[in-house]
PDB file of N, CA and C in Angstrom:
ATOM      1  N   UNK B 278       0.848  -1.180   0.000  1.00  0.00           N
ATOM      2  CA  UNK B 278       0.000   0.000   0.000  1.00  0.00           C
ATOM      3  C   UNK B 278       0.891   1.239   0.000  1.00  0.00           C
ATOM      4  N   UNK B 279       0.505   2.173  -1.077  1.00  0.00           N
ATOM      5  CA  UNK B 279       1.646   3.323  -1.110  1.00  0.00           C
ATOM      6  C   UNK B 279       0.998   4.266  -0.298  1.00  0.00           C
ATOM      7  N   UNK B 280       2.187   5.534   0.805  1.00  0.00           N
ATOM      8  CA  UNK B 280       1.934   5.750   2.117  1.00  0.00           C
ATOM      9  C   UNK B 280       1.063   7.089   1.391  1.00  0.00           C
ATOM     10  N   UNK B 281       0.543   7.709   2.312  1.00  0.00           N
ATOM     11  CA  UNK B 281      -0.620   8.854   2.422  1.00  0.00           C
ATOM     12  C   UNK B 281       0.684  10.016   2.299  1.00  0.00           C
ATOM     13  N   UNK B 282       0.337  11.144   1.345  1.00  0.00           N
ATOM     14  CA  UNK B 282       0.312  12.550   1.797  1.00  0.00           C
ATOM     15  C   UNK B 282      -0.823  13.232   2.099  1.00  0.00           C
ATOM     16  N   UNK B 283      -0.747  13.774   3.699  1.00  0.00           N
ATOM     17  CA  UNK B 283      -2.035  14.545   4.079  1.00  0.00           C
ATOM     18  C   UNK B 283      -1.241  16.171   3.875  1.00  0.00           C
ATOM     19  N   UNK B 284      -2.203  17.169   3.692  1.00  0.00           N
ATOM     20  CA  UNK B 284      -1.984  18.901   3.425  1.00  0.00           C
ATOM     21  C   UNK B 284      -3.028  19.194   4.528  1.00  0.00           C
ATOM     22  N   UNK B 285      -2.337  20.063   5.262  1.00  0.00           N
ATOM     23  CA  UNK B 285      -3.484  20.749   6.140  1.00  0.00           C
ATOM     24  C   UNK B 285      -3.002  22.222   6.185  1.00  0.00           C
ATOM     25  N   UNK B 286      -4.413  22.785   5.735  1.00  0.00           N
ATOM     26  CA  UNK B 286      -4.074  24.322   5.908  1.00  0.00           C
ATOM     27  C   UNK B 286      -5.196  25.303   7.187  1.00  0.00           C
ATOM     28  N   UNK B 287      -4.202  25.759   7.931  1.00  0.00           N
ATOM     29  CA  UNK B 287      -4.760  26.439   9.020  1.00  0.00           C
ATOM     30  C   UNK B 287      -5.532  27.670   9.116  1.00  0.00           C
ATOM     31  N   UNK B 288      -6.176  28.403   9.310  1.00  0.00           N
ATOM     32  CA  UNK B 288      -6.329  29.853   8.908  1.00  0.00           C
ATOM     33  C   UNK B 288      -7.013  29.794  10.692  1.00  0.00           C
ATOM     34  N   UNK B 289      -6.420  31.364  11.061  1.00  0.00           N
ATOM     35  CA  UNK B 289      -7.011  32.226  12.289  1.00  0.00           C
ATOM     36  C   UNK B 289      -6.589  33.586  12.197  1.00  0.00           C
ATOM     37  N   UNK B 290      -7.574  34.451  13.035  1.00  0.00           N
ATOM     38  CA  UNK B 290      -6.988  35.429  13.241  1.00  0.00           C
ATOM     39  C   UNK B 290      -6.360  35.588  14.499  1.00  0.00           C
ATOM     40  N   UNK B 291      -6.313  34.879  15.407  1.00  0.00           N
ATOM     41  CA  UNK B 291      -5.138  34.742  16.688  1.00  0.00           C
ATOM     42  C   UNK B 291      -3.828  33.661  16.177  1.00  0.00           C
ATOM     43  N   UNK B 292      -2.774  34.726  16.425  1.00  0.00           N
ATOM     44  CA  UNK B 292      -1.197  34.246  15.421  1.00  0.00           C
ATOM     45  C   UNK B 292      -1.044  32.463  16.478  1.00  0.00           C
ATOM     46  N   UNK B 293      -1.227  33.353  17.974  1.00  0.00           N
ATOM     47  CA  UNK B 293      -1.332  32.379  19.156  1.00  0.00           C
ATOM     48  C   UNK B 293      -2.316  31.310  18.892  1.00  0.00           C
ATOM     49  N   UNK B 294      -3.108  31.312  18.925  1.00  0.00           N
ATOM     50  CA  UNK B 294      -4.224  30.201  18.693  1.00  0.00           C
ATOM     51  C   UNK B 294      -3.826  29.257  17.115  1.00  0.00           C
ATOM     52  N   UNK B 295      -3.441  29.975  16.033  1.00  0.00           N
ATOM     53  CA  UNK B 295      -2.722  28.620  14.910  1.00  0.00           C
ATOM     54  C   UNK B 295      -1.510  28.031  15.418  1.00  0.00           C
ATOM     55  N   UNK B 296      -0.602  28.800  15.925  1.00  0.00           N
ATOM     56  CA  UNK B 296       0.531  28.284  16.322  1.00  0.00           C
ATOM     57  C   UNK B 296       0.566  26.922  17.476  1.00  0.00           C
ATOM     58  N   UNK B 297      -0.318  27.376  18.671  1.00  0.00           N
ATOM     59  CA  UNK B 297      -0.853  25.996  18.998  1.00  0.00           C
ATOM     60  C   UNK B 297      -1.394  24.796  18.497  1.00  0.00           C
ATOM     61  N   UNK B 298      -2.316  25.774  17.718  1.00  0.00           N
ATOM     62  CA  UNK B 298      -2.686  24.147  17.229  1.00  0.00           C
ATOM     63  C   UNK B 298      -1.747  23.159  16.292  1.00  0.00           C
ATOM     64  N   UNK B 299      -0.790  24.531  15.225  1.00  0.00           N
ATOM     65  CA  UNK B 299      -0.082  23.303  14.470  1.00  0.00           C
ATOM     66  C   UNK B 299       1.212  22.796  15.701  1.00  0.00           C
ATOM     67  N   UNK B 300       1.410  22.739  16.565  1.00  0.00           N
ATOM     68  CA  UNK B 300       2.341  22.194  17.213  1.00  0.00           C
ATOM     69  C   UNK B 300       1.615  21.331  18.071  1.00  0.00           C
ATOM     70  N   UNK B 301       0.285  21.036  18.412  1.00  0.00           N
ATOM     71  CA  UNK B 301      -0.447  20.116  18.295  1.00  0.00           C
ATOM     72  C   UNK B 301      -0.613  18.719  17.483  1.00  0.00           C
ATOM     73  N   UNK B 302      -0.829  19.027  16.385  1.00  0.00           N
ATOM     74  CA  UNK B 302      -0.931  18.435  14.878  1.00  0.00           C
ATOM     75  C   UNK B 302       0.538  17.915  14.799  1.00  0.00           C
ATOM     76  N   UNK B 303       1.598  18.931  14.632  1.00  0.00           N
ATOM     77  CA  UNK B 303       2.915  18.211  14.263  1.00  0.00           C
ATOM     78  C   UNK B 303       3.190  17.519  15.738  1.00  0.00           C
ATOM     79  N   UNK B 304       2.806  17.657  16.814  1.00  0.00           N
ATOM     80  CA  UNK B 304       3.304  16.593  17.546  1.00  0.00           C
ATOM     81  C   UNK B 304       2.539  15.230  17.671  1.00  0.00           C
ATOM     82  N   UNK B 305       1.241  14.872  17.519  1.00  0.00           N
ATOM     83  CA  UNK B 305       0.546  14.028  17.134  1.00  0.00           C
ATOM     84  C   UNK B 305       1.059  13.202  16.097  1.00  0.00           C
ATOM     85  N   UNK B 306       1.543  13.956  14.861  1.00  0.00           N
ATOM     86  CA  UNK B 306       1.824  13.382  13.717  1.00  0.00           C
ATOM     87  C   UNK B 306       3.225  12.335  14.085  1.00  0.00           C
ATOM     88  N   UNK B 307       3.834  13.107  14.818  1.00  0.00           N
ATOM     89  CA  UNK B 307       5.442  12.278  15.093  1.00  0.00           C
ATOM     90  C   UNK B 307       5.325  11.488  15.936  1.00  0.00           C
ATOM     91  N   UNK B 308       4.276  11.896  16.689  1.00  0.00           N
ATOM     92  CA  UNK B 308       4.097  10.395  18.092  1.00  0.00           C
ATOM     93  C   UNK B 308       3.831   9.357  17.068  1.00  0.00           C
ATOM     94  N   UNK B 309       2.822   8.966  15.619  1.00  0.00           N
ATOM     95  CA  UNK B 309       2.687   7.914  15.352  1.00  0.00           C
ATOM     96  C   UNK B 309       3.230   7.637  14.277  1.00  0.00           C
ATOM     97  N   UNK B 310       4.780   8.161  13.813  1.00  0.00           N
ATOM     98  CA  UNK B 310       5.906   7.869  13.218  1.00  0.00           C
ATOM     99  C   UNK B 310       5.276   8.329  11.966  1.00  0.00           C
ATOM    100  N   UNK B 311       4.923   9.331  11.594  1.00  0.00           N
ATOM    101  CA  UNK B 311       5.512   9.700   9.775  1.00  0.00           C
ATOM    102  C   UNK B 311       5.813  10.730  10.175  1.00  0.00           C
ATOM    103  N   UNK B 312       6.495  11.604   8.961  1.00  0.00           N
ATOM    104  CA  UNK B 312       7.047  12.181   8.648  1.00  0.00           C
ATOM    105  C   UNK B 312       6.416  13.473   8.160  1.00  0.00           C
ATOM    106  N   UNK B 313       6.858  14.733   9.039  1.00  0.00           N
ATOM    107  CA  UNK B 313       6.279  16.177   8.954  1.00  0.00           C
ATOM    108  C   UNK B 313       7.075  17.250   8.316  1.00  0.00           C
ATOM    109  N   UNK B 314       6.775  18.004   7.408  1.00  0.00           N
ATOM    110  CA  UNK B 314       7.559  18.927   6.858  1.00  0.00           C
ATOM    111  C   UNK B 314       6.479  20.232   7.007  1.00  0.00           C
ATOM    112  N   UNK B 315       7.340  21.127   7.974  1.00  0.00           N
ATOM    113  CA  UNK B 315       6.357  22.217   8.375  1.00  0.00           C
ATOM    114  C   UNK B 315       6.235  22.445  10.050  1.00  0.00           C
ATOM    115  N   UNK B 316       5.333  23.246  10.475  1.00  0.00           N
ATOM    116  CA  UNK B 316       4.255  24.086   9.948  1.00  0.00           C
ATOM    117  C   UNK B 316       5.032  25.497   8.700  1.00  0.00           C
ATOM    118  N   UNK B 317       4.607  25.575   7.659  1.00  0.00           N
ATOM    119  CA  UNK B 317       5.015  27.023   6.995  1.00  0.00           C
ATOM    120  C   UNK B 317       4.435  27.967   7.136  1.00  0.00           C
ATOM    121  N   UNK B 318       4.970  29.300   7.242  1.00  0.00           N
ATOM    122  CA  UNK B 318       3.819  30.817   7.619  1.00  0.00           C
ATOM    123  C   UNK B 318       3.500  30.821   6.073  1.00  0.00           C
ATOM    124  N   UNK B 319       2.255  31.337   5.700  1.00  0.00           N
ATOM    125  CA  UNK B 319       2.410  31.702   4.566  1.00  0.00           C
ATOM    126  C   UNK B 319       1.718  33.153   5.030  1.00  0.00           C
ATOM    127  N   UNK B 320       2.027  33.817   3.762  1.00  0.00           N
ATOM    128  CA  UNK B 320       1.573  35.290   3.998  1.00  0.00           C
ATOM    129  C   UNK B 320       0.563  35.670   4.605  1.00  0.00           C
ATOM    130  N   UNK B 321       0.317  36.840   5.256  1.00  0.00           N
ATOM    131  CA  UNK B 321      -0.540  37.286   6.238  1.00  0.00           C
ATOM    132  C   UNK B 321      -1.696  37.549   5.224  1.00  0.00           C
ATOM    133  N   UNK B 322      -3.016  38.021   5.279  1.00  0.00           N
ATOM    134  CA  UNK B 322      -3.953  38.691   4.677  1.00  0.00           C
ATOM    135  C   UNK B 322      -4.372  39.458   5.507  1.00  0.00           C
ATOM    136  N   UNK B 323      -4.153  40.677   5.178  1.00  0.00           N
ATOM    137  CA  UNK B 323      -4.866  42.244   5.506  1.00  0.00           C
ATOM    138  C   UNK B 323      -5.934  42.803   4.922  1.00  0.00           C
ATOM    139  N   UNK B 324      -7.049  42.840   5.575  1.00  0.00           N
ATOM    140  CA  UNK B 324      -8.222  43.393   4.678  1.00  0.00           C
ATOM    141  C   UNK B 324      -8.463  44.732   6.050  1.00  0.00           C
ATOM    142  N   UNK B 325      -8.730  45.652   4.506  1.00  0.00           N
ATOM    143  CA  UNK B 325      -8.476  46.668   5.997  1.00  0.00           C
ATOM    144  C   UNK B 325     -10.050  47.004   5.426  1.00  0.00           C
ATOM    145  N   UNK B 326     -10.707  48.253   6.284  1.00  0.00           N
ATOM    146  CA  UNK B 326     -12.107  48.807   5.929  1.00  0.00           C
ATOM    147  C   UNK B 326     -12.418  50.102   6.246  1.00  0.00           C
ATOM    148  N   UNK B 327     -12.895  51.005   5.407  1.00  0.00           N
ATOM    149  CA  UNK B 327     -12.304  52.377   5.882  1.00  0.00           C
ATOM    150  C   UNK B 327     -14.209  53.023   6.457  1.00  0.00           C
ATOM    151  N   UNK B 328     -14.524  53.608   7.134  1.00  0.00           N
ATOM    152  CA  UNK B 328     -16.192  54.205   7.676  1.00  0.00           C
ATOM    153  C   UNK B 328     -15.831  55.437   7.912  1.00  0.00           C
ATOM    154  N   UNK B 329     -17.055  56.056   7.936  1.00  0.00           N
ATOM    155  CA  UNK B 329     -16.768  57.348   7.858  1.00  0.00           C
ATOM    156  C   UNK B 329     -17.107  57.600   9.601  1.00  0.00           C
ATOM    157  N   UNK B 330     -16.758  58.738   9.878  1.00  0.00           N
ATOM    158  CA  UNK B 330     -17.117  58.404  11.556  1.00  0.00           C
ATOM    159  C   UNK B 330     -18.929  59.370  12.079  1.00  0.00           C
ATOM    160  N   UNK B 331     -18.872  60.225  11.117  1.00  0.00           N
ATOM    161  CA  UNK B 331     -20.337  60.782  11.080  1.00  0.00           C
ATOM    162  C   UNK B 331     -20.702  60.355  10.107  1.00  0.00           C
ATOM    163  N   UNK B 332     -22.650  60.331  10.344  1.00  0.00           N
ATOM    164  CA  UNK B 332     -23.468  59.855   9.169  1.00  0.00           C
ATOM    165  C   UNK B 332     -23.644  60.808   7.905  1.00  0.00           C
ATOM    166  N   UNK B 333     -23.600  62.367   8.459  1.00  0.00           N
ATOM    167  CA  UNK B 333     -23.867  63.251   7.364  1.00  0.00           C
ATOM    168  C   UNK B 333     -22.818  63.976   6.636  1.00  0.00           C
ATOM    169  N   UNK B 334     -21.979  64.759   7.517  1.00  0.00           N
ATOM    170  CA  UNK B 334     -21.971  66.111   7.016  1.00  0.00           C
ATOM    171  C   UNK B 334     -19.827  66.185   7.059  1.00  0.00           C
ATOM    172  N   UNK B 335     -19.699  65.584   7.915  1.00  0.00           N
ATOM    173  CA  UNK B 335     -18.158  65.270   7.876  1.00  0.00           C
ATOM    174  C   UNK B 335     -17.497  63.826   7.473  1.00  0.00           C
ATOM    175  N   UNK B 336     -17.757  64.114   5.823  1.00  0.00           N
ATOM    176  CA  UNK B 336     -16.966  63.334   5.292  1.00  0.00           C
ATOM    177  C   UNK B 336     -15.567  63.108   5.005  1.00  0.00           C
ATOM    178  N   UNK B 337     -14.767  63.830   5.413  1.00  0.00           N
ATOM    179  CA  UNK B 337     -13.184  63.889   6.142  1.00  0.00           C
ATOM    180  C   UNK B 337     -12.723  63.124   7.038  1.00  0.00           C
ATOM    181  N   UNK B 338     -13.587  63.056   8.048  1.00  0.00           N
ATOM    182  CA  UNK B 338     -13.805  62.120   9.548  1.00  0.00           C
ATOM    183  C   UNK B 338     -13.661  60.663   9.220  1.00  0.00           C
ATOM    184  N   UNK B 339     -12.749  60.022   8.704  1.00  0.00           N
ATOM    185  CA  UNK B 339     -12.568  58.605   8.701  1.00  0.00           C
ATOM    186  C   UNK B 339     -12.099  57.503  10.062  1.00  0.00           C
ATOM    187  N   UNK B 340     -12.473  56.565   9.804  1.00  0.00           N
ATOM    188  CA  UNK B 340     -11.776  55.502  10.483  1.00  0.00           C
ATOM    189  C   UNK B 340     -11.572  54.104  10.021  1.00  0.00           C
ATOM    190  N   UNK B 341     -10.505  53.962   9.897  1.00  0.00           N
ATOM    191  CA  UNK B 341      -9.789  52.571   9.770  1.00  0.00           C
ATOM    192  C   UNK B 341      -9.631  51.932  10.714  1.00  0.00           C
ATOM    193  N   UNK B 342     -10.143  50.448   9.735  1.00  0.00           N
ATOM    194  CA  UNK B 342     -10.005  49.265  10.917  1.00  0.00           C
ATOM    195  C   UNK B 342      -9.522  47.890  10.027  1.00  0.00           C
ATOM    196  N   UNK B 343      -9.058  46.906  10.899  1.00  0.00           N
ATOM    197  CA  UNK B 343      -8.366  45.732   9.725  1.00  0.00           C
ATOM    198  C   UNK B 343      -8.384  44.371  10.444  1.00  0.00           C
ATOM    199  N   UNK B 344      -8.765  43.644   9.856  1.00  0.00           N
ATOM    200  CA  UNK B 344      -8.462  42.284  10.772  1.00  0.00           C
ATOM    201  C   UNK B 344      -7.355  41.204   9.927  1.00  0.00           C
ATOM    202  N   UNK B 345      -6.657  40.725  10.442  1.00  0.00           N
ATOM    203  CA  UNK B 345      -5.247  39.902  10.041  1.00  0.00           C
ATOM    204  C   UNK B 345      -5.329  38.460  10.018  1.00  0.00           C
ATOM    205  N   UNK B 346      -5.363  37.731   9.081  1.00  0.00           N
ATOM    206  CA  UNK B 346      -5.851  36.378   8.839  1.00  0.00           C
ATOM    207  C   UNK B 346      -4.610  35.844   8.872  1.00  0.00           C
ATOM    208  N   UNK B 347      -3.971  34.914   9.809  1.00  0.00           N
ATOM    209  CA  UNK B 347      -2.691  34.225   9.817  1.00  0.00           C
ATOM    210  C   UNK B 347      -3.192  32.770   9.009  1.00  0.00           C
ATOM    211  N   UNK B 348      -1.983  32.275   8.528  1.00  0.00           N
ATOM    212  CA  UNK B 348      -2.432  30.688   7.814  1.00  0.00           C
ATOM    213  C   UNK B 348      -1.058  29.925   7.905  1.00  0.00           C
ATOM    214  N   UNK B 349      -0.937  28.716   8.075  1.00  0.00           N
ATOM    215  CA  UNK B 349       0.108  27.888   8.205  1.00  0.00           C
ATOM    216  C   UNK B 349      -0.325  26.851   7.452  1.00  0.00           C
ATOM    217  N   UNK B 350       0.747  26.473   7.363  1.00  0.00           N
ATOM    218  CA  UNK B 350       0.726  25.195   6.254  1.00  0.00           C
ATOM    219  C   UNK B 350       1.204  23.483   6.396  1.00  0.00           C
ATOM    220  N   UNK B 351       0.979  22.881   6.974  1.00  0.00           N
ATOM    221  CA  UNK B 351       1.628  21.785   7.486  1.00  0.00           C
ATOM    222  C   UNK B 351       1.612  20.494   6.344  1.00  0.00           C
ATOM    223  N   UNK B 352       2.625  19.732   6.175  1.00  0.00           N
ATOM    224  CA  UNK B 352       2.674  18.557   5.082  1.00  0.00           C
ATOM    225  C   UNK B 352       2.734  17.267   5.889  1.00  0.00           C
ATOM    226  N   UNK B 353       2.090  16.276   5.818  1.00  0.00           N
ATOM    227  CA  UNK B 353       2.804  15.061   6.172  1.00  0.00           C
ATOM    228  C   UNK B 353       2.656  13.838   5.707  1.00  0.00           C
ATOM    229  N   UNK B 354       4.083  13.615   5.604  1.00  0.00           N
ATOM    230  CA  UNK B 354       4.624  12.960   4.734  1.00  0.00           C
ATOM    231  C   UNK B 354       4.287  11.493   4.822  1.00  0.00           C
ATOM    232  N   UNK B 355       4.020  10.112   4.606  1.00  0.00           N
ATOM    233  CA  UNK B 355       4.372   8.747   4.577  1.00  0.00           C
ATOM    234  C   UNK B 355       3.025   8.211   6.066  1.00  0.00           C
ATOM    235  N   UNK B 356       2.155   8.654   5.620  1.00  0.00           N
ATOM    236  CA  UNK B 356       0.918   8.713   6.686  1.00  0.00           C
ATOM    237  C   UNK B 356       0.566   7.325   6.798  1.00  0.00           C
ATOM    238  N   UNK B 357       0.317   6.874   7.882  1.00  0.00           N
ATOM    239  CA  UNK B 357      -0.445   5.368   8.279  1.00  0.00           C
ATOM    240  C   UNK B 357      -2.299   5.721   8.820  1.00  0.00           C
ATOM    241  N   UNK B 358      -2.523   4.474   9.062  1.00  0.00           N
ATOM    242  CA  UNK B 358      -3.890   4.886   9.603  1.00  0.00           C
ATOM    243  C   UNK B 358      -4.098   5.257  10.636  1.00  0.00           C
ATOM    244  N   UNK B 359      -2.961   5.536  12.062  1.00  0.00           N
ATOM    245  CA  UNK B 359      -2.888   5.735  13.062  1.00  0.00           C
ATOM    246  C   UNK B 359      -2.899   7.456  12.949  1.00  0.00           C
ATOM    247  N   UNK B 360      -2.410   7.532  12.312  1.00  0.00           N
ATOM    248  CA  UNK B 360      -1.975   8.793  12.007  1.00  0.00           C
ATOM    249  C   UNK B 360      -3.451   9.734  11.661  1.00  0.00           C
ATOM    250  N   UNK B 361      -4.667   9.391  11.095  1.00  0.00           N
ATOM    251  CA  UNK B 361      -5.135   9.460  10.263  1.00  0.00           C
ATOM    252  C   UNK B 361      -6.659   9.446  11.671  1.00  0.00           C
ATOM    253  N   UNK B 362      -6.516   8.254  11.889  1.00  0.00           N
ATOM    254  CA  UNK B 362      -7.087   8.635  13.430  1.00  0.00           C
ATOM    255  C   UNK B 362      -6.914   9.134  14.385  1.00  0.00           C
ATOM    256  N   UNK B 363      -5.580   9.438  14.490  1.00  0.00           N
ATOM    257  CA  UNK B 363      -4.708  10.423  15.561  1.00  0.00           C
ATOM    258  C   UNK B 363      -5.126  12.273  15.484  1.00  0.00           C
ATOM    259  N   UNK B 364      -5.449  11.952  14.190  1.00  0.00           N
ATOM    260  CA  UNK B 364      -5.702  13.436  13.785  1.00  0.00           C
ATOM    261  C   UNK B 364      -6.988  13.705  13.615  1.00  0.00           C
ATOM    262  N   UNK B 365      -7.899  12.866  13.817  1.00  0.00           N
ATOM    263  CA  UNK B 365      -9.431  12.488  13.370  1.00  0.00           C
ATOM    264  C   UNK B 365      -9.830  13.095  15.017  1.00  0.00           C
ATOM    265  N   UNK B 366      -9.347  12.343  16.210  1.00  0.00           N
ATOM    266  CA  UNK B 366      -9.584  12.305  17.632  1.00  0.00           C
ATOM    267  C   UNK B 366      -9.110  13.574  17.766  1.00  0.00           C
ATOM    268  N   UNK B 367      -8.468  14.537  17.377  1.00  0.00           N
ATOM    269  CA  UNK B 367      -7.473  15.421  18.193  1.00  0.00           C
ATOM    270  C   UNK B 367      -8.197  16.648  18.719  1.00  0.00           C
ATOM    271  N   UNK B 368      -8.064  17.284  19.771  1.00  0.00           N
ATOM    272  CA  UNK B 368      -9.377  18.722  20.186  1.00  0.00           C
ATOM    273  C   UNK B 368      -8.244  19.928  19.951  1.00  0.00           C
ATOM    274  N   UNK B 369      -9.068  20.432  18.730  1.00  0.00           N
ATOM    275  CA  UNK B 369      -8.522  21.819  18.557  1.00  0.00           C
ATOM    276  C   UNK B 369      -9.308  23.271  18.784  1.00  0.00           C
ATOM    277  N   UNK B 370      -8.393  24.185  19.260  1.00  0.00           N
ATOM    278  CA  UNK B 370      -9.246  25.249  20.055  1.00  0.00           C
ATOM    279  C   UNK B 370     -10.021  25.745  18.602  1.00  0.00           C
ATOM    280  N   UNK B 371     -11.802  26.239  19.054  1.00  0.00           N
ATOM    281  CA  UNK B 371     -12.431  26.785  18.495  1.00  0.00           C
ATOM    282  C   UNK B 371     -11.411  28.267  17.643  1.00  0.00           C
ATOM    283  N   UNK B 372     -12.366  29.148  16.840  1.00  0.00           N
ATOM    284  CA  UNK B 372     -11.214  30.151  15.988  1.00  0.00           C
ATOM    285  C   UNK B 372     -10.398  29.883  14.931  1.00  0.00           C
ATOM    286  N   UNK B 373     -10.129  28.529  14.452  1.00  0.00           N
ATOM    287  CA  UNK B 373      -9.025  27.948  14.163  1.00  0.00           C
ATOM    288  C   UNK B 373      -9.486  27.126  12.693  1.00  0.00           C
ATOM    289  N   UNK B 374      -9.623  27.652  11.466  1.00  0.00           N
ATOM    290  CA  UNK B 374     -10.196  27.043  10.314  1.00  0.00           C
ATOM    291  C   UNK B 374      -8.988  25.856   9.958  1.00  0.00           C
ATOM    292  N   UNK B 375      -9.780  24.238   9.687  1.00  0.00           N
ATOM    293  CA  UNK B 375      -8.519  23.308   9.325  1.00  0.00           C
ATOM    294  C   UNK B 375      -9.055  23.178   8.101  1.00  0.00           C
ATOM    295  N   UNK B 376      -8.526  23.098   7.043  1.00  0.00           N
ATOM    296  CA  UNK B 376      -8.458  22.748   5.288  1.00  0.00           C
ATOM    297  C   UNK B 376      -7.550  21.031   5.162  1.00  0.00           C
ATOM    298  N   UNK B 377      -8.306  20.242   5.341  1.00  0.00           N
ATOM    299  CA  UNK B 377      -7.488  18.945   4.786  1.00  0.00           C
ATOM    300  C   UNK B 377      -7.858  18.076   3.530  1.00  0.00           C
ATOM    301  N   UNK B 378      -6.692  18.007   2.922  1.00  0.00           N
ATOM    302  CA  UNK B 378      -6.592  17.456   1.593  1.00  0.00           C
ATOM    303  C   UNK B 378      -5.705  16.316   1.742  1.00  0.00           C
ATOM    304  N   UNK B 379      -6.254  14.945   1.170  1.00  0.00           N
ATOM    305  CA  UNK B 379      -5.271  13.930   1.321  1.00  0.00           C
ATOM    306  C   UNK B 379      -4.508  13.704  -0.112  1.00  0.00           C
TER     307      UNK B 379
END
């Protein structure tokens, strides 16, 4: 049987809250012996949004605001089924979008 590549992609906006979890994930993954390449940062996403701060008459009066989407990228490599249930069982903090592709 040829071994599994699993892709998991993380997305949060707490940098703290992905970072846990993929050191979660990559330690799970190594307790049941395959092979992890990662977590990778990949670029931040900035969406910023600009309002005006009165309804009428002072349209000069702005305010900016932005929220910061962190994403990591984790690979692993030569996957068994332990692995596969290891990661199936695992409790990850709410906030925390997982994307898995086998």
């Amino acid at each position: 049987m040829p071994s599994q590549k699993i892709r998991i992609k993380l997305k949060a906006y707490d940098y703290n809250l992905i970072d846990q979890s993929a050191s979660k994930i990559v330690d799970t993954a190594k307790r049941t012996g395959a092979k992890v390449s990662g977590p990778i940062p990949l670029p931040t996403q900035k969406e910023i949004v600009t309002i005006l701060r009165a309804p009428h008459k002072y349209k000069d009066s702005r305010e900016q605001f932005e929220i910061k989407t962190h994403k990591r990228l984790i690979d692993i490599l030569e996957a068994t089924g332990k692995t596969t249930d290891a990661l199936m069982r695992l409790d990850l903090p709410s906030g925390v979008d997982i994307e898995i592709k086998l």
